[in-house]
Short mmCIF file of C-alpha atoms in Angstrom, two decimals:
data_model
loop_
_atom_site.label_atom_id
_atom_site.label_comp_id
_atom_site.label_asym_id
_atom_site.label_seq_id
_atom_site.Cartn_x
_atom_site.Cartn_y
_atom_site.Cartn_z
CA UNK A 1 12.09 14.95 -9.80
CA UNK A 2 11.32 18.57 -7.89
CA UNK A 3 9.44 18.10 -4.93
CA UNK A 4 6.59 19.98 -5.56
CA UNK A 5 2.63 19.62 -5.63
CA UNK A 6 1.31 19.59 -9.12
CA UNK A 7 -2.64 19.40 -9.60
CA UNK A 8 -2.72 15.89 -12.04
CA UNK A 9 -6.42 17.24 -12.84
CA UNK A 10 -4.74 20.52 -14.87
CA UNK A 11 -1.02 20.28 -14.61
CA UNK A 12 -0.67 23.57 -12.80
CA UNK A 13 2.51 23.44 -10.44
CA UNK A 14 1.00 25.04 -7.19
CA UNK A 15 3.96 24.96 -4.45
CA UNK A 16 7.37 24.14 -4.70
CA UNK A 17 9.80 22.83 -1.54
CA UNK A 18 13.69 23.61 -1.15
CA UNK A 19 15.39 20.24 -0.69
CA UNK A 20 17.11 19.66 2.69
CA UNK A 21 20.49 19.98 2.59
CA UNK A 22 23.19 17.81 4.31
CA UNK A 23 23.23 19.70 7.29
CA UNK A 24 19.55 19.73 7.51
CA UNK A 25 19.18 15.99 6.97
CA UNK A 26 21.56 15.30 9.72
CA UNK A 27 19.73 17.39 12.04
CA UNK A 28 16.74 15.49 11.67
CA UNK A 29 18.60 12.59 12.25
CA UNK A 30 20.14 13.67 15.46
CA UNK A 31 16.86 14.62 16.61
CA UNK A 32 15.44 11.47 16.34
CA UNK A 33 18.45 9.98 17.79
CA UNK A 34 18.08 12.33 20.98
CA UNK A 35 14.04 11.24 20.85
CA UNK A 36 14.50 7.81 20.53
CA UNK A 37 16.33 7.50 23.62
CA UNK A 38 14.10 8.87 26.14
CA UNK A 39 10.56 7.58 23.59
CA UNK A 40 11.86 4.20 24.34
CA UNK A 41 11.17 4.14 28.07
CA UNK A 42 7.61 5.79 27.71
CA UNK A 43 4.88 3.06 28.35
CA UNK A 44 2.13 1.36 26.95
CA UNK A 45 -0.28 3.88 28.38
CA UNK A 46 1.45 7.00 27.12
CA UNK A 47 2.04 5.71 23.69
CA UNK A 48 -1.52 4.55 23.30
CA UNK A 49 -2.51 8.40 25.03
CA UNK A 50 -0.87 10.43 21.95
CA UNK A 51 -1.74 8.16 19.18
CA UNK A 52 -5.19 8.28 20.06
CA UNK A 53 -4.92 12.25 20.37
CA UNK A 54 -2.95 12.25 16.81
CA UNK A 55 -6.43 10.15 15.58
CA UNK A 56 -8.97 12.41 17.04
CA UNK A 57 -7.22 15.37 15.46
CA UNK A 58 -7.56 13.32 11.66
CA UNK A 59 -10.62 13.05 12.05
CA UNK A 60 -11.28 16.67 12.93
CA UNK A 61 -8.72 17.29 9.87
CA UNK A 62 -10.55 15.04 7.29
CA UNK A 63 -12.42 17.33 4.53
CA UNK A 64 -9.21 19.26 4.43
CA UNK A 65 -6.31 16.68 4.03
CA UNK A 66 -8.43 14.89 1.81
CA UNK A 67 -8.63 17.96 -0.01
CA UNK A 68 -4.58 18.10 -0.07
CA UNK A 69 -4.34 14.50 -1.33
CA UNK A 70 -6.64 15.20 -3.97
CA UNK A 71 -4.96 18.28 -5.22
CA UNK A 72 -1.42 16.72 -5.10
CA UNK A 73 -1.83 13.33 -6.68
CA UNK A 74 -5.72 12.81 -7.87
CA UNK A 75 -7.61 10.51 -6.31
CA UNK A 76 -11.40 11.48 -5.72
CA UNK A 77 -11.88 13.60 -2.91
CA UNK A 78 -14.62 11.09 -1.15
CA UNK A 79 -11.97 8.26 -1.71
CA UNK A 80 -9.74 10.55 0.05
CA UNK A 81 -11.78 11.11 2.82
CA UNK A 82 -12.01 7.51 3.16
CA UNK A 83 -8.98 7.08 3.55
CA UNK A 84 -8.67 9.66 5.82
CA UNK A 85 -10.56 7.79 8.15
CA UNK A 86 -8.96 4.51 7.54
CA UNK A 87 -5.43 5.73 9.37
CA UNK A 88 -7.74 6.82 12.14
CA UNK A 89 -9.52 3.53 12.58
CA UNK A 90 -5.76 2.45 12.46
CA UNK A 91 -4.37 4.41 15.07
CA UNK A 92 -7.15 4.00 17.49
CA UNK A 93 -6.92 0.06 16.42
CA UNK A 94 -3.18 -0.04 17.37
CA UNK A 95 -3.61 2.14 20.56
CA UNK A 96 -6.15 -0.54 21.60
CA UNK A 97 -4.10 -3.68 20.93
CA UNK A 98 -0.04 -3.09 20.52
CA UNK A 99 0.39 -3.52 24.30
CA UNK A 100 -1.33 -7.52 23.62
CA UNK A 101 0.56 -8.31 20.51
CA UNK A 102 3.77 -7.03 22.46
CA UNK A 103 3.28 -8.67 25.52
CA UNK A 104 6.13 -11.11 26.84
CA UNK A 105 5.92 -14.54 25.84
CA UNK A 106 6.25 -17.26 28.15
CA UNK A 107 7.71 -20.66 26.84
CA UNK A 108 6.03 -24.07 28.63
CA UNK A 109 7.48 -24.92 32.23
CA UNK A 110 8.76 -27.94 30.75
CA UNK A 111 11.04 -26.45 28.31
CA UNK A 112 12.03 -23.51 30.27
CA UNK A 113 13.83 -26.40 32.79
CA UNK A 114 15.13 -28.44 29.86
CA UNK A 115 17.04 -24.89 29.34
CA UNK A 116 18.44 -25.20 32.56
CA UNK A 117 16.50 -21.78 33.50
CA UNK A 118 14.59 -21.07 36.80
CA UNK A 119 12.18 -19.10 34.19
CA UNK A 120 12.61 -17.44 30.69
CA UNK A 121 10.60 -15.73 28.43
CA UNK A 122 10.74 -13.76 25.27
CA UNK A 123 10.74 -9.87 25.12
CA UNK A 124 9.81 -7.23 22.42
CA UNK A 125 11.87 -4.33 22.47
CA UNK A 126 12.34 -1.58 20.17
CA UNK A 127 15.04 -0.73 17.57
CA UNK A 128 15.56 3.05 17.11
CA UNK A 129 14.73 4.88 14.19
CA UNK A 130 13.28 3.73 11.32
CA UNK A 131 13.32 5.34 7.84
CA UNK A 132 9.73 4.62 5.39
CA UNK A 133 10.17 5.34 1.96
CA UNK A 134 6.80 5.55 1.04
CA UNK A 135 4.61 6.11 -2.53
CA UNK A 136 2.34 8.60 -3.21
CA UNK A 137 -0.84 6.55 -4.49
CA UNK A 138 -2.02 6.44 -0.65
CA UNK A 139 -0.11 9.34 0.94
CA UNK A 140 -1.99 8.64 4.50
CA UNK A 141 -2.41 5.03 4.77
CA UNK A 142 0.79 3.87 3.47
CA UNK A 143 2.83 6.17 6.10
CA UNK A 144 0.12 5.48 8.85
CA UNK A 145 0.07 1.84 8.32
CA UNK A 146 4.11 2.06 8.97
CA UNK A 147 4.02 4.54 11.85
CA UNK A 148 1.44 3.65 14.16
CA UNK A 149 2.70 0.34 14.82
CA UNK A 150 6.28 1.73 14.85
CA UNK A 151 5.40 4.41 17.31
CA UNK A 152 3.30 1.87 19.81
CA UNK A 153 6.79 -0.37 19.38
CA UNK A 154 8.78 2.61 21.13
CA UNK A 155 10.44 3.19 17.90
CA UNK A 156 10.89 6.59 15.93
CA UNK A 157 10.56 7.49 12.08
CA UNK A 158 12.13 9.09 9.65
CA UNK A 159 9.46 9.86 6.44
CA UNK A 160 10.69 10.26 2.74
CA UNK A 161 7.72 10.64 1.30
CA UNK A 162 7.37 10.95 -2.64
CA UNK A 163 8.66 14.27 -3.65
CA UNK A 164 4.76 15.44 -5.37
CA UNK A 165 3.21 14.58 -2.00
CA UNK A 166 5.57 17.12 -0.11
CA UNK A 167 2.06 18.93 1.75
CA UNK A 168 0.93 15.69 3.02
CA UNK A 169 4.57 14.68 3.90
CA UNK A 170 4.65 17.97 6.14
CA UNK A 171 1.06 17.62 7.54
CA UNK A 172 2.05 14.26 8.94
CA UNK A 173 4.84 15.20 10.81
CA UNK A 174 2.53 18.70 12.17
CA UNK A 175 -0.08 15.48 13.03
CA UNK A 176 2.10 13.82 15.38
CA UNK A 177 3.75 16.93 16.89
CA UNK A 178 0.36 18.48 17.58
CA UNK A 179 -0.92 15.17 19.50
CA UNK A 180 1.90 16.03 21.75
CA UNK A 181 4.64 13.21 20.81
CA UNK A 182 8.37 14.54 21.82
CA UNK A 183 10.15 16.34 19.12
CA UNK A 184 12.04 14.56 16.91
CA UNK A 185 9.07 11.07 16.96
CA UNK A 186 7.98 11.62 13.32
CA UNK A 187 9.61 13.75 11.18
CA UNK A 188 9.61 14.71 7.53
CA UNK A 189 12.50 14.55 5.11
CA UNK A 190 11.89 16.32 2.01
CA UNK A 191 14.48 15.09 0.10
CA UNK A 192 14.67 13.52 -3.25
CA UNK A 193 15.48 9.71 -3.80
CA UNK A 194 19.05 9.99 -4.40
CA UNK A 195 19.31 10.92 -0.57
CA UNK A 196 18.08 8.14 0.51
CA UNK A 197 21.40 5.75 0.33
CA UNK A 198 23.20 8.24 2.57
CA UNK A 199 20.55 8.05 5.30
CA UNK A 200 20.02 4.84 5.39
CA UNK A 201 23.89 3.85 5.68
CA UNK A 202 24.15 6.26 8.36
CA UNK A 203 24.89 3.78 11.67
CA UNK A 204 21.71 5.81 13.37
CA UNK A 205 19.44 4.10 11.30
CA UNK A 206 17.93 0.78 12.98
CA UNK A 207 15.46 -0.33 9.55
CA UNK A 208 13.92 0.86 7.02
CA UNK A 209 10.46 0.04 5.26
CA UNK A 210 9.48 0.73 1.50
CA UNK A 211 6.46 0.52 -0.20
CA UNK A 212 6.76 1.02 -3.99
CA UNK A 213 8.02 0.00 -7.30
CA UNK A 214 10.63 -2.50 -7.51
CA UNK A 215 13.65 -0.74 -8.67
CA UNK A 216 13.32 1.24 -5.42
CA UNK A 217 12.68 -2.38 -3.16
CA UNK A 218 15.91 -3.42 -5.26
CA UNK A 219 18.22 -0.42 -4.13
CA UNK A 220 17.14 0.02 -0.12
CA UNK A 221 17.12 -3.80 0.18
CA UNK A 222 20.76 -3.78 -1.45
CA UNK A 223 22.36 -1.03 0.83
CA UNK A 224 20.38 -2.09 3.93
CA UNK A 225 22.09 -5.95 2.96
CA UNK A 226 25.19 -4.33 3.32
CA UNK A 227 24.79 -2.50 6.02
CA UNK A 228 23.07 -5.60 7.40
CA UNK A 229 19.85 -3.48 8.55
CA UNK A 230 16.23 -5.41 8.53
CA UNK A 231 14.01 -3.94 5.73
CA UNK A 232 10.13 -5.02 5.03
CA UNK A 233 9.09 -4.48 1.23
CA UNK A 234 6.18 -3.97 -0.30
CA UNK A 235 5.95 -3.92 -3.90
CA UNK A 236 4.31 -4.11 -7.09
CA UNK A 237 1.24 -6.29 -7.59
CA UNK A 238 -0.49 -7.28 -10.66
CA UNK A 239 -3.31 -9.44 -9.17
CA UNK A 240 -5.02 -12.27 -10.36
CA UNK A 241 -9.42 -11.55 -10.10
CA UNK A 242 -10.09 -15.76 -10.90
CA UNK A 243 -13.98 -16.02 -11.53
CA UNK A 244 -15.11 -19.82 -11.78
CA UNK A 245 -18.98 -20.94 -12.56
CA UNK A 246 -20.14 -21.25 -9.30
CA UNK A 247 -19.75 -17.79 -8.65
CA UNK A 248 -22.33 -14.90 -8.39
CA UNK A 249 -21.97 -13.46 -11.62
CA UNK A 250 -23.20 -10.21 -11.08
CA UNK A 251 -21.92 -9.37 -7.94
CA UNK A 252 -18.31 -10.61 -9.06
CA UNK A 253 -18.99 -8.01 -11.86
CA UNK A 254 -19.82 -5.42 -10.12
CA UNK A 255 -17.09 -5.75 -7.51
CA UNK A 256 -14.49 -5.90 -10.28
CA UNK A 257 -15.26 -2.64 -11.42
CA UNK A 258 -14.24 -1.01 -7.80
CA UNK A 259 -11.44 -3.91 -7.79
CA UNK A 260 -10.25 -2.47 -10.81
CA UNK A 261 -10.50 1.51 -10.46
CA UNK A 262 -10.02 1.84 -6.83
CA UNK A 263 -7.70 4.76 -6.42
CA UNK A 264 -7.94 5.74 -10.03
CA UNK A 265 -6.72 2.12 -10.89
CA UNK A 266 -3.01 3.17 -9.15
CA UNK A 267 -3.11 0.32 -6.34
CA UNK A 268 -0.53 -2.59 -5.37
CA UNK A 269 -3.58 -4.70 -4.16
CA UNK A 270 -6.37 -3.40 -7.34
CA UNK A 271 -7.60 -6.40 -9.24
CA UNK A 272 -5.85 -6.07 -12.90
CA UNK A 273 -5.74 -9.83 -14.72
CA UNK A 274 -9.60 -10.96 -14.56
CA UNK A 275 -9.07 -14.35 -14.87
CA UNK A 276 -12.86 -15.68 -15.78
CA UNK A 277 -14.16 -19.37 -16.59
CA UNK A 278 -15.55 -19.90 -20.04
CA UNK A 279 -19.12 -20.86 -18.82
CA UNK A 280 -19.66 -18.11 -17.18
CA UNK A 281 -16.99 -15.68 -19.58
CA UNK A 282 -19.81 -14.03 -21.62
CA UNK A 283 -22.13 -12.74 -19.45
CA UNK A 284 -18.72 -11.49 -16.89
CA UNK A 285 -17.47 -9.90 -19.94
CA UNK A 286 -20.50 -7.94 -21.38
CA UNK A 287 -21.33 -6.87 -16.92
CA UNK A 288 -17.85 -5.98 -16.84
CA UNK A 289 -17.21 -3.74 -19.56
CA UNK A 290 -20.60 -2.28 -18.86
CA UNK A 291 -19.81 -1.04 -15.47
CA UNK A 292 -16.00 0.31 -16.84
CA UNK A 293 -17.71 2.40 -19.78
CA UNK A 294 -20.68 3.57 -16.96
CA UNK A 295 -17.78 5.16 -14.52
CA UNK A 296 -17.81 9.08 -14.53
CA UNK A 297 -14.11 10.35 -15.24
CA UNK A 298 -13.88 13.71 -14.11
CA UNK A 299 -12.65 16.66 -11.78
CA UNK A 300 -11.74 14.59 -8.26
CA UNK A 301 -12.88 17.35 -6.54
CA UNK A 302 -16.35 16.56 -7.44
CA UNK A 303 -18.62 13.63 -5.46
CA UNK A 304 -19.85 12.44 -8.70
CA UNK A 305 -16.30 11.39 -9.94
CA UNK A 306 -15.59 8.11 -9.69
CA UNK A 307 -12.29 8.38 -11.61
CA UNK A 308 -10.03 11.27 -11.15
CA UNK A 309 -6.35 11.51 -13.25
CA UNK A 310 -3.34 9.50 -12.72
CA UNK A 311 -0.66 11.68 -10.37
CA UNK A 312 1.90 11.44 -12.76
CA UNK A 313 1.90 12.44 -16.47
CA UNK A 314 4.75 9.65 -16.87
CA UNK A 315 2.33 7.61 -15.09
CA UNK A 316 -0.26 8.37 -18.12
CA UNK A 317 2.38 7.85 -20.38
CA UNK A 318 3.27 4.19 -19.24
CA UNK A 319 -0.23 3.28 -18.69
CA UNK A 320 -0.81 4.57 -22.52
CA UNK A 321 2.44 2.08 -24.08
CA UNK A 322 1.42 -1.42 -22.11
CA UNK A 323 -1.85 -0.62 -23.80
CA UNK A 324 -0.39 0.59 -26.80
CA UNK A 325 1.80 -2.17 -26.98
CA UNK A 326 -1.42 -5.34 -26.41
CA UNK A 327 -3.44 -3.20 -29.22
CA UNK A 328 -0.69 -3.64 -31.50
CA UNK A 329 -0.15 -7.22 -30.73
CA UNK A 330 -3.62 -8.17 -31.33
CA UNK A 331 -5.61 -7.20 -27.74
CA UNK A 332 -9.10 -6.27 -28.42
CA UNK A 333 -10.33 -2.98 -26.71
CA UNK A 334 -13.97 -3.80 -25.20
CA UNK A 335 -13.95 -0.14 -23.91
CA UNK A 336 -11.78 3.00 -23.36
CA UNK A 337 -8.10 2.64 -25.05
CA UNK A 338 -6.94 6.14 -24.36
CA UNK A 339 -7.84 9.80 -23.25
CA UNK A 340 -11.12 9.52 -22.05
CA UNK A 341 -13.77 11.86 -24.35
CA UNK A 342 -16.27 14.58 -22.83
CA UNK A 343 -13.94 16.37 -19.89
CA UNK A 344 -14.26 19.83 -19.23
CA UNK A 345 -12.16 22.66 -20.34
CA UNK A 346 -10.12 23.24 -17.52
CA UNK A 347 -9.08 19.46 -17.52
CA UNK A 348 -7.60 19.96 -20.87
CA UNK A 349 -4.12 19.22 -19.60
CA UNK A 350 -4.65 16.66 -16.71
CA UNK A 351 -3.70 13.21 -17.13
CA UNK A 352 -6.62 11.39 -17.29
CA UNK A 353 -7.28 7.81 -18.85
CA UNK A 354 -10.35 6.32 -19.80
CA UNK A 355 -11.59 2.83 -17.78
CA UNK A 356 -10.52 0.10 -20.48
CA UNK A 357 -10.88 -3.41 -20.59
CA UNK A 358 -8.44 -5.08 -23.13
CA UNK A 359 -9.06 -8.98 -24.34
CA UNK A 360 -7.58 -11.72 -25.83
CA UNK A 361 -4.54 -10.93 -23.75
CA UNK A 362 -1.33 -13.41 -24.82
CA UNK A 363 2.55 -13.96 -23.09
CA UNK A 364 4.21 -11.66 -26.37
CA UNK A 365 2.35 -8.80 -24.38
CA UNK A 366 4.10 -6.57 -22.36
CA UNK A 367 1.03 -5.77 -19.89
CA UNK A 368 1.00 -9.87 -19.38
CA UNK A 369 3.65 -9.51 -17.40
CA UNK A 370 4.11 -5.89 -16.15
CA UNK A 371 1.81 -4.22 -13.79
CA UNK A 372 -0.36 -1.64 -15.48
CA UNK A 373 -1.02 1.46 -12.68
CA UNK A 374 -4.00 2.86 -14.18
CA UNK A 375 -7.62 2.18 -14.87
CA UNK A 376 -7.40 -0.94 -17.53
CA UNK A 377 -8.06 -4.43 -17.07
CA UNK A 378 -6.85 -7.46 -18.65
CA UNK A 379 -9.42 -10.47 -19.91
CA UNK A 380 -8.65 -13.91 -19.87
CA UNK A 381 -10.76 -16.98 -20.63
CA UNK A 382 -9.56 -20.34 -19.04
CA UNK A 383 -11.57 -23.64 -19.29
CA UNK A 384 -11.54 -24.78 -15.55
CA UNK A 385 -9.52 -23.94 -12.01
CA UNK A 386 -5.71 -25.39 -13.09
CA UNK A 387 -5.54 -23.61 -15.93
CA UNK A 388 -7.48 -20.07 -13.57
CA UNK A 389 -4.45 -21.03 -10.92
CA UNK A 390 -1.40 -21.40 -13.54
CA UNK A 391 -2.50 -18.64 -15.24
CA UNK A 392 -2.79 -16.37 -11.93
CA UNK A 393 0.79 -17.57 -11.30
CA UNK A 394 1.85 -16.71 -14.86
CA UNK A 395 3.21 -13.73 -12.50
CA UNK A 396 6.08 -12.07 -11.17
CA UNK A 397 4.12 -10.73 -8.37
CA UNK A 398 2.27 -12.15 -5.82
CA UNK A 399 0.45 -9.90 -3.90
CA UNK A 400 -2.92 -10.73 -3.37
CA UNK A 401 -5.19 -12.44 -5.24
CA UNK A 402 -9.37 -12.68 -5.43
CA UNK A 403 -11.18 -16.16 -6.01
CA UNK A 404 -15.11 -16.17 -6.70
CA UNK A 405 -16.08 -19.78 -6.31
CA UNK A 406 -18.64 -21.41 -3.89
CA UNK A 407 -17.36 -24.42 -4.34
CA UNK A 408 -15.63 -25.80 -1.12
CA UNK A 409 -12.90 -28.08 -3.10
CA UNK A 410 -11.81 -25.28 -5.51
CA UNK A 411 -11.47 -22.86 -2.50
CA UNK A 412 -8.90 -25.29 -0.33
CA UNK A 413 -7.08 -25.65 -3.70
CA UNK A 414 -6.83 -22.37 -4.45
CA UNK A 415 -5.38 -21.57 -0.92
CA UNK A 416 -2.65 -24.25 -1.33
CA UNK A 417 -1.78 -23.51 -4.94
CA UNK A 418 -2.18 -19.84 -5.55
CA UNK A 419 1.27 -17.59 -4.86
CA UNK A 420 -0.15 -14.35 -3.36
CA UNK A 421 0.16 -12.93 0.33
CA UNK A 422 -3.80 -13.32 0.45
CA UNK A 423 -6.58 -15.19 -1.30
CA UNK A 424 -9.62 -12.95 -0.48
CA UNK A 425 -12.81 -15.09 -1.61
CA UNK A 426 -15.85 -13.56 -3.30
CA UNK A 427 -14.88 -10.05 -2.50
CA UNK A 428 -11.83 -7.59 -3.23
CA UNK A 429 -8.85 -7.25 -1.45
CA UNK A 430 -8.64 -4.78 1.38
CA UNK A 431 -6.34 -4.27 4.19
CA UNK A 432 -7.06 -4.00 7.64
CA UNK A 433 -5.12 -3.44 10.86
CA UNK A 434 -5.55 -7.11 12.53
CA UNK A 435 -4.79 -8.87 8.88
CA UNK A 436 -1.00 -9.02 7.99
CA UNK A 437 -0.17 -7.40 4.56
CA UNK A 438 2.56 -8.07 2.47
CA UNK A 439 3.49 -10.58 -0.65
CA UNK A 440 5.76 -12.94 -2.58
CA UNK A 441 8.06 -13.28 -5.02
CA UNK A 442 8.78 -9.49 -6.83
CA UNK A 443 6.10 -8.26 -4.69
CA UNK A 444 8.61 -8.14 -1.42
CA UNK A 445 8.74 -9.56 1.51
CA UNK A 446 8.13 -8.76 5.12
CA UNK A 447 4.52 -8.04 6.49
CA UNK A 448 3.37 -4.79 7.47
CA UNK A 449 -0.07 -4.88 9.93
CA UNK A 450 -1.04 -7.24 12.64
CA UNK A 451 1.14 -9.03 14.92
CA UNK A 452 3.55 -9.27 12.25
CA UNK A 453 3.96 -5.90 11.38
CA UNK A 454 4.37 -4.33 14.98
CA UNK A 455 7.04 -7.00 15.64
CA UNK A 456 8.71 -6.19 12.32
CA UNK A 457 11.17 -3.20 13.84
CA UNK A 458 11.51 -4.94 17.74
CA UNK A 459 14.18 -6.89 19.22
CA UNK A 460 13.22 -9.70 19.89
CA UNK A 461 15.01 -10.64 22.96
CA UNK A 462 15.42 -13.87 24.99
CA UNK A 463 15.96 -13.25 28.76
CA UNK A 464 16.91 -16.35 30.74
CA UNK A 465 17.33 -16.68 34.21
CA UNK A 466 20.23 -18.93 35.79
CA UNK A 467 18.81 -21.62 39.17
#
């Protein structure tokens, strides 16, 4: 694939990027070698200074990154200023808290004799450089989410973005240089995903994170196994939306729309499998499909779009067979099913999909089991909470999952049975900087946020002290 940005709203190619070469890679990696050594020593104080600086200067940058984003991969331009302004709540949030969350940890009195110590305690220290592999769908957040904890560790990354978000690749790495961090903290590869093995194998290379599809979680967690490097993974989701009686209808309709479409319907973490009890199946349905068919599809430069293009015209094309596919198979198409009708001229050639909620879904269907990344939703009817929670586990993901229930019992059930890395009740999943985020089962492992996530690329170091 050519690293390049191409418009998904037209399919014009607007900028192309020359590949680093060996040599160049290998710079880059000496650089953050050379960085890493002298970043390590810096304190809380300093580290909180510039990532605070690098989050004023995002928010001053806003309207035009979110402009980039849009242009490159699709997603409406006030989404994209929301986002935007997520990584800066981020930063600041990390800035705020990372010197807390890495503060030594001092085992009981007690036990620290029993050890035979005169005192001990546990200490968080950092491990070098770390290389993200990240996706395009969120092209701020997902890199953000990575580096601010990273950076506030004392660590240093390496960014191989995905190649058809090469501007926003670049205008993170000018971010962090113009808030003042050393040369050689955050840097940009633009290179394309066969790269990737070499870099990682190379012995300067402390960890790596991915976020993205599972073939990809499959080959970095493979070589970083062998080169017995510590990875977090984050990977596909295809999340359970379980809607029982007791729930507020309407509202759980209306949220499912967003749930559904968020980013143009290309999220881990979107609602896709509405899971939805028979009393209570009708009236979701018919609020449902309402809401899909109501969305305006359009030009994501525009505030009135609610649904831009998918960034990929593969992306279209996949989206178009797992639909494809449940149609033929005997899915019933409530709304949308294909190109959506009524865009204007200039969008002739963008790869846009109508909102579509498909029914009657069954096991011979491919989207039953594979994750669509797009704006379509798949309708089940269940008769009570086992069958809602087998059926939500019917999965090779785990992600998250969403439970609309008011009923105390079915909640604590639902949090012991359901296999997700979060149960978010009677709302949609989100992510936030003091929740952990990650999954289960194909969906990776590791957590990125919180606690969890800062501690994710430190040492952590027992020092003991003799009588």
């Amino acid at each position: 694939m050519p690293i390049a940005t191409v418009n998904p709203a037209n399919g014009e190619t607007l900028r192309t990027f020359e590949a680093l070469d060996a040599a160049g890679i290998e710079q880059r990696i000496a650089t953050a070698r050379t960085a890493f050594a002298a970043y390590r020593t810096t304190g809380f104080t300093e580290r909180a200074r510039l990532l605070d600086q690098a989050a004023a200067l995002l928010d001053e940058d806003q309207r035009d990154i979110a402009r980039t984003m849009t242009t490159e991969m699709g997603k409406p331009v006030k989404a994209a200023r929301a986002e935007a302004a997520k990584c800066a709540r981020a930063m600041r949030w990390y800035a705020a808290h990372a010197e807390e969350l890495l503060a030594d940890e001092q085992p009981s009195a007690e036990d620290v004799r029993d050890s035979g110590a005169s005192r001990a305690h546990v200490h968080y220290r950092p491990l070098g450089a770390v290389l993200a592999v990240m996706p395009w769908n969120f092209p701020l957040w997902q890199v953000v989410r990575f580096a601010a904890p990273a950076l506030m560790a004392g660590n240093v990354g390496l960014l191989k973005h995905a190649s058809n978000v090469p501007q926003t690749a670049l205008y993170l790495e000018g971010l962090f240089r113009r808030a003042g961090y050393p040369a050689g903290c955050f840097q940009s590869l633009l290179v394309g995903s066969a790269a990737v093995e070499a870099v990682l194998r190379d012995p300067r290379i402390a960890a790596a994170t991915l976020t993205g599809s599972e073939p990809a979680g499959r080959s970095v967690a493979s070589i970083a196994g062998d080169e017995v490097k510590p990875t977090v993974l984050e990977l596909g989701g295809s999340d359970p939306y379980l809607v029982m009686p007791s729930a507020d209808v309407a509202r759980a309709a209306r949220t499912a729309v967003t749930a559904r479409v968020q980013n143009n319907g290309q999220s881990c973490i979107a609602a896709k499998r509405f899971i939805v009890h028979t009393d209570v199946y009708d009236e979701f349905a018919e609020r449902f499909t309402v809401g899909m068919k109501d969305l305006t599809v359009g030009d994501p430069m525009l505030e009135s779009t609610d649904v831009g293009p998918l960034a990929t015209e593969q992306g279209r094309t996949d989206l178009a067979e797992l639909v494809d596919d449940a149609v033929r198979r005997g899915a019933d198409v409530l709304c949308g099913g294909g190109r959506p009708e009524g865009l204007a001229p200039e969008l002739e050639h963008g790869w846009f999909y109508a909102p579509t909620v498909l029914a009657g879904i069954t096991p011979a269907m491919r989207i039953h089991h594979e994750e669509s990344f797009g704006p379509v939703a798949s309708l089940y009817r269940v008769d009570g909470l086992a069958e809602a929670v087998a059926l939500a586990n019917d999965s090779p993901f785990g992600l998250s999952s969403n439970v609309w229930t008011r009923d105390p019992e079915e909640a604590r059930r639902c949090v012991r049975d359901l296999e997700a890395g979060g149960i978010f009740f009677n709302g949609m999943t989100a992510s936030h900087p003091a929740l952990p985020f990650g999954g289960v089962k194909r969906s990776g492992y590791g957590r990125e946020l919180a606690a969890q996530g800062i501690r994710a690329f430190c040492n952590t170091t027992t020092v003991w002290y003799g009588p």
